[in-house]
mmCIF file of C-alpha atoms in Angstrom:
data_model
loop_
_atom_site.group_PDB
_atom_site.id
_atom_site.type_symbol
_atom_site.label_atom_id
_atom_site.label_comp_id
_atom_site.label_asym_id
_atom_site.label_seq_id
_atom_site.Cartn_x
_atom_site.Cartn_y
_atom_site.Cartn_z
ATOM 1 C CA ASP S 1 -0.897 -33.769 41.581
ATOM 2 C CA SER S 2 1.801 -35.048 39.247
ATOM 3 C CA LEU S 3 2.971 -31.670 37.905
ATOM 4 C CA ASP S 4 6.106 -30.076 39.329
ATOM 5 C CA ALA S 5 6.742 -26.341 39.710
ATOM 6 C CA ALA S 6 8.716 -26.073 36.442
ATOM 7 C CA GLU S 7 5.913 -27.706 34.440
ATOM 8 C CA ILE S 8 3.379 -25.399 35.997
ATOM 9 C CA ALA S 9 5.544 -22.340 35.196
ATOM 10 C CA CYS S 10 5.848 -23.475 31.575
ATOM 11 C CA LEU S 11 2.105 -23.958 31.243
ATOM 12 C CA THR S 12 1.429 -20.510 32.672
ATOM 13 C CA GLU S 13 3.907 -18.835 30.295
ATOM 14 C CA THR S 14 2.575 -20.769 27.291
ATOM 15 C CA TYR S 15 -1.108 -19.984 27.922
ATOM 16 C CA LEU S 16 -0.515 -16.324 28.938
ATOM 17 C CA THR S 17 1.575 -15.762 25.782
ATOM 18 C CA ALA S 18 -1.105 -17.413 23.636
ATOM 19 C CA PHE S 19 -3.864 -15.382 25.325
ATOM 20 C CA GLN S 20 -2.040 -12.084 24.938
ATOM 21 C CA VAL S 21 -1.221 -12.687 21.240
ATOM 22 C CA LEU S 22 -4.814 -13.568 20.460
ATOM 23 C CA HIS S 23 -6.058 -10.398 22.177
ATOM 24 C CA VAL S 24 -3.390 -7.998 21.056
ATOM 25 C CA GLY S 25 -4.845 -4.475 20.918
ATOM 26 C CA LYS S 26 -7.997 -5.246 22.925
ATOM 27 C CA LYS S 27 -8.442 -3.015 25.902
ATOM 28 C CA GLY S 28 -10.028 -3.478 29.258
ATOM 29 C CA GLY S 29 -12.181 -6.388 30.303
ATOM 30 C CA SER S 30 -13.431 -7.278 26.825
ATOM 31 C CA ARG S 31 -10.543 -9.673 26.270
ATOM 32 C CA PHE S 32 -11.522 -11.699 29.358
ATOM 33 C CA LYS S 33 -15.050 -12.478 28.126
ATOM 34 C CA LYS S 34 -15.800 -15.880 26.663
ATOM 35 C CA GLY S 35 -16.962 -14.391 23.341
ATOM 36 C CA SER S 36 -14.022 -12.008 23.031
ATOM 37 C CA LEU S 37 -13.137 -13.455 19.592
ATOM 38 C CA LYS S 38 -16.731 -14.202 18.575
ATOM 39 C CA ASP S 39 -17.038 -14.788 14.812
ATOM 40 C CA LYS S 40 -13.363 -13.961 14.227
ATOM 41 C CA SER S 41 -11.357 -15.980 11.708
ATOM 42 C CA ILE S 42 -7.752 -16.645 12.650
ATOM 43 C CA LEU S 43 -4.713 -18.163 10.902
ATOM 44 C CA ILE S 44 -1.820 -19.480 12.966
ATOM 45 C CA LEU S 45 1.528 -20.047 11.265
ATOM 46 C CA GLY S 46 3.654 -22.334 13.429
ATOM 47 C CA VAL S 47 0.769 -24.095 15.200
ATOM 48 C CA MET S 48 2.784 -27.162 16.163
ATOM 49 C CA SER S 49 4.583 -25.315 18.955
ATOM 50 C CA ASN S 50 3.157 -25.413 22.448
ATOM 51 C CA VAL S 51 2.077 -21.787 22.140
ATOM 52 C CA GLY S 52 0.503 -22.472 18.770
ATOM 53 C CA ARG S 53 -1.497 -25.368 20.228
ATOM 54 C CA ALA S 54 -2.592 -23.162 23.135
ATOM 55 C CA MET S 55 -3.713 -20.414 20.696
ATOM 56 C CA VAL S 56 -6.044 -22.846 18.884
ATOM 57 C CA GLU S 57 -7.569 -24.000 22.171
ATOM 58 C CA LEU S 58 -8.003 -20.425 23.558
ATOM 59 C CA ALA S 59 -9.323 -19.107 20.217
ATOM 60 C CA HIS S 60 -12.140 -21.664 20.333
ATOM 61 C CA ILE S 61 -12.915 -20.865 23.974
ATOM 62 C CA ALA S 62 -13.096 -17.182 23.080
ATOM 63 C CA GLY S 63 -15.588 -17.863 20.318
ATOM 64 C CA SER S 64 -13.533 -17.787 17.137
ATOM 65 C CA SER S 65 -15.635 -19.021 14.206
ATOM 66 C CA LEU S 66 -12.736 -20.346 12.082
ATOM 67 C CA VAL S 67 -9.177 -21.253 13.075
ATOM 68 C CA TYR S 68 -6.787 -22.156 10.273
ATOM 69 C CA ALA S 69 -3.254 -23.415 10.764
ATOM 70 C CA THR S 70 -0.418 -24.047 8.409
ATOM 71 C CA GLY S 71 1.705 -27.205 8.800
ATOM 72 C CA LYS S 72 3.500 -30.062 7.169
ATOM 73 C CA GLU S 73 1.441 -32.765 5.464
ATOM 74 C CA LYS S 74 2.396 -35.219 8.323
ATOM 75 C CA HIS S 75 0.845 -32.834 10.882
ATOM 76 C CA ARG S 76 -2.481 -32.332 9.197
ATOM 77 C CA ASP S 77 -4.331 -34.929 11.300
ATOM 78 C CA THR S 78 -2.913 -33.401 14.482
ATOM 79 C CA ILE S 79 -4.012 -29.913 13.349
ATOM 80 C CA ARG S 80 -7.540 -31.246 12.780
ATOM 81 C CA GLU S 81 -7.502 -32.884 16.238
ATOM 82 C CA LEU S 82 -6.552 -29.559 17.749
ATOM 83 C CA GLY S 83 -9.693 -28.076 16.188
ATOM 84 C CA ALA S 84 -8.081 -26.084 13.398
ATOM 85 C CA THR S 85 -8.448 -26.380 9.599
ATOM 86 C CA PRO S 86 -5.097 -27.470 8.170
ATOM 87 C CA LEU S 87 -3.487 -25.516 5.361
ATOM 88 C CA GLY S 88 -0.339 -26.183 3.438
ATOM 89 C CA ARG S 89 2.833 -24.342 4.181
ATOM 90 C CA LYS S 90 2.975 -22.822 0.674
ATOM 91 C CA VAL S 91 0.995 -19.532 0.623
ATOM 92 C CA TYR S 92 0.003 -19.957 -3.004
ATOM 93 C CA GLU S 93 -1.865 -23.158 -2.130
ATOM 94 C CA TRP S 94 -4.540 -21.389 0.014
ATOM 95 C CA LEU S 95 -4.182 -17.647 -0.359
ATOM 96 C CA PRO S 96 -6.629 -17.450 -3.358
ATOM 97 C CA HIS S 97 -9.332 -19.034 -1.154
ATOM 98 C CA LEU S 98 -8.697 -16.875 1.908
ATOM 99 C CA ARG S 99 -7.826 -13.510 0.377
ATOM 100 C CA GLY S 100 -9.421 -10.676 2.366
ATOM 101 C CA LYS S 101 -11.266 -13.015 4.765
ATOM 102 C CA LEU S 102 -9.143 -13.222 7.931
ATOM 103 C CA ASP S 103 -9.350 -11.068 11.102
ATOM 104 C CA LEU S 104 -6.073 -12.138 12.622
ATOM 105 C CA ILE S 105 -2.855 -13.848 11.440
ATOM 106 C CA ILE S 106 -0.367 -14.905 14.044
ATOM 107 C CA ASP S 107 3.073 -15.841 12.776
ATOM 108 C CA ALA S 108 5.157 -17.843 15.186
ATOM 109 C CA THR S 109 7.497 -19.003 12.398
ATOM 110 C CA MET S 110 9.376 -15.700 12.069
ATOM 111 C CA ASP S 111 10.000 -16.585 8.376
ATOM 112 C CA TYR S 112 9.267 -13.163 6.929
ATOM 113 C CA GLU S 113 12.267 -13.304 4.621
ATOM 114 C CA ASN S 114 10.716 -16.289 2.817
ATOM 115 C CA GLY S 115 7.444 -14.628 1.935
ATOM 116 C CA ASN S 116 5.286 -14.992 5.015
ATOM 117 C CA LEU S 117 4.293 -11.338 4.674
ATOM 118 C CA GLU S 118 2.501 -12.430 1.529
ATOM 119 C CA THR S 119 -0.017 -14.077 3.846
ATOM 120 C CA ALA S 120 -1.144 -10.598 4.859
ATOM 121 C CA GLY S 121 -3.177 -10.661 1.669
ATOM 122 C CA ALA S 122 -5.585 -12.976 3.525
ATOM 123 C CA LEU S 123 -6.450 -10.181 6.041
ATOM 124 C CA ASN S 124 -9.690 -8.305 5.771
ATOM 125 C CA GLU S 125 -9.630 -4.445 5.913
ATOM 126 C CA SER S 126 -9.462 -4.314 9.704
ATOM 127 C CA GLY S 127 -7.301 -7.463 10.046
ATOM 128 C CA LEU S 128 -4.131 -7.663 12.151
ATOM 129 C CA TYR S 129 -0.860 -9.508 11.496
ATOM 130 C CA VAL S 130 1.190 -10.351 14.569
ATOM 131 C CA PHE S 131 4.717 -11.774 14.601
ATOM 132 C CA LEU S 132 5.653 -13.746 17.665
ATOM 133 C CA GLY S 133 8.946 -15.401 18.395
ATOM 134 C CA GLN S 134 12.469 -15.434 19.597
ATOM 135 C CA ARG S 135 14.527 -15.856 16.464
ATOM 136 C CA MET S 136 17.493 -13.803 17.501
ATOM 137 C CA ASP S 137 18.338 -12.006 14.312
ATOM 138 C CA PHE S 138 14.762 -10.803 13.951
ATOM 139 C CA VAL S 139 14.560 -9.876 17.673
ATOM 140 C CA ASP S 140 17.970 -8.168 17.621
ATOM 141 C CA GLU S 141 16.987 -6.089 14.588
ATOM 142 C CA ALA S 142 13.546 -5.158 16.091
ATOM 143 C CA ARG S 143 15.118 -4.196 19.399
ATOM 144 C CA ALA S 144 17.803 -2.146 17.686
ATOM 145 C CA ARG S 145 15.169 -0.210 15.746
ATOM 146 C CA HIS S 146 12.237 -0.142 18.130
ATOM 147 C CA GLY S 147 13.035 -1.794 21.448
ATOM 148 C CA ALA S 148 10.573 -4.669 21.243
ATOM 149 C CA ASN S 149 10.155 -8.230 20.002
ATOM 150 C CA THR S 150 6.565 -8.467 18.710
ATOM 151 C CA LEU S 151 5.642 -7.018 15.338
ATOM 152 C CA VAL S 152 2.054 -5.918 14.739
ATOM 153 C CA CYS S 153 0.852 -4.383 11.535
ATOM 154 C CA SER S 154 -2.555 -3.866 9.966
ATOM 155 C CA ARG S 155 -3.492 -4.595 6.357
ATOM 156 C CA LYS S 156 -3.512 -0.916 5.610
ATOM 157 C CA ASN S 157 0.126 -0.593 6.554
ATOM 158 C CA ILE S 158 2.100 -3.794 6.041
ATOM 159 C CA LYS S 159 5.685 -2.563 6.240
ATOM 160 C CA PRO S 160 7.779 -4.562 8.669
ATOM 161 C CA PHE S 161 8.647 -2.715 11.871
ATOM 162 C CA ASP S 162 6.102 0.155 11.316
ATOM 163 C CA TYR S 163 4.376 -0.740 14.566
ATOM 164 C CA ILE S 164 6.066 -3.002 17.061
ATOM 165 C CA ARG S 165 4.771 -3.665 20.482
ATOM 166 C CA CYS S 166 6.270 -5.848 23.200
ATOM 167 C CA TYR S 167 3.850 -8.147 25.017
ATOM 168 C CA ASP S 168 5.770 -9.238 28.066
ATOM 169 C CA VAL S 169 3.434 -11.258 30.283
ATOM 170 C CA PHE S 170 4.658 -9.584 33.409
ATOM 171 C CA THR S 171 4.992 -5.950 32.343
ATOM 172 C CA CYS S 172 2.151 -5.565 29.831
ATOM 173 C CA TRP S 173 -0.645 -7.629 31.412
ATOM 174 C CA GLU S 174 -2.885 -4.666 32.306
ATOM 175 C CA GLU S 175 -2.438 -2.697 29.033
#
């Protein structure tokens, strides 16, 4: 009763974005099932954003077995309250423990110049790394090269911009 139209629109965009990023590459009705991420392990970089928080919530609803999230020391209690296992922002702190174990890494920080691609070492053989964000220099370069703003790459081929796919809530919903 107390939400206005703008707040409802923001909630819709936030949760649809989170849902689509978590289910990137899934086809048909499988992504709508409660167990669509059953037993999947996920790492979210940039979890303190609204979309990041929504991803943690939706990952649990979809059956994810483990959700990790990087964050500042001062946010660790909040990350736990969201239902994720907090990790430090420095890759070298946790990568040795997670190497080859993750099914999905979602990077909402867009900090690929500062080594976030090193986190791809935590992916298992069929794992997927998804960049999500609106940092304009990244988006402008991606659009200039490929016409999209979401970077997706598998562990087998971790070269930036090899496979980019746009997930626009309104044009890609049925894909």
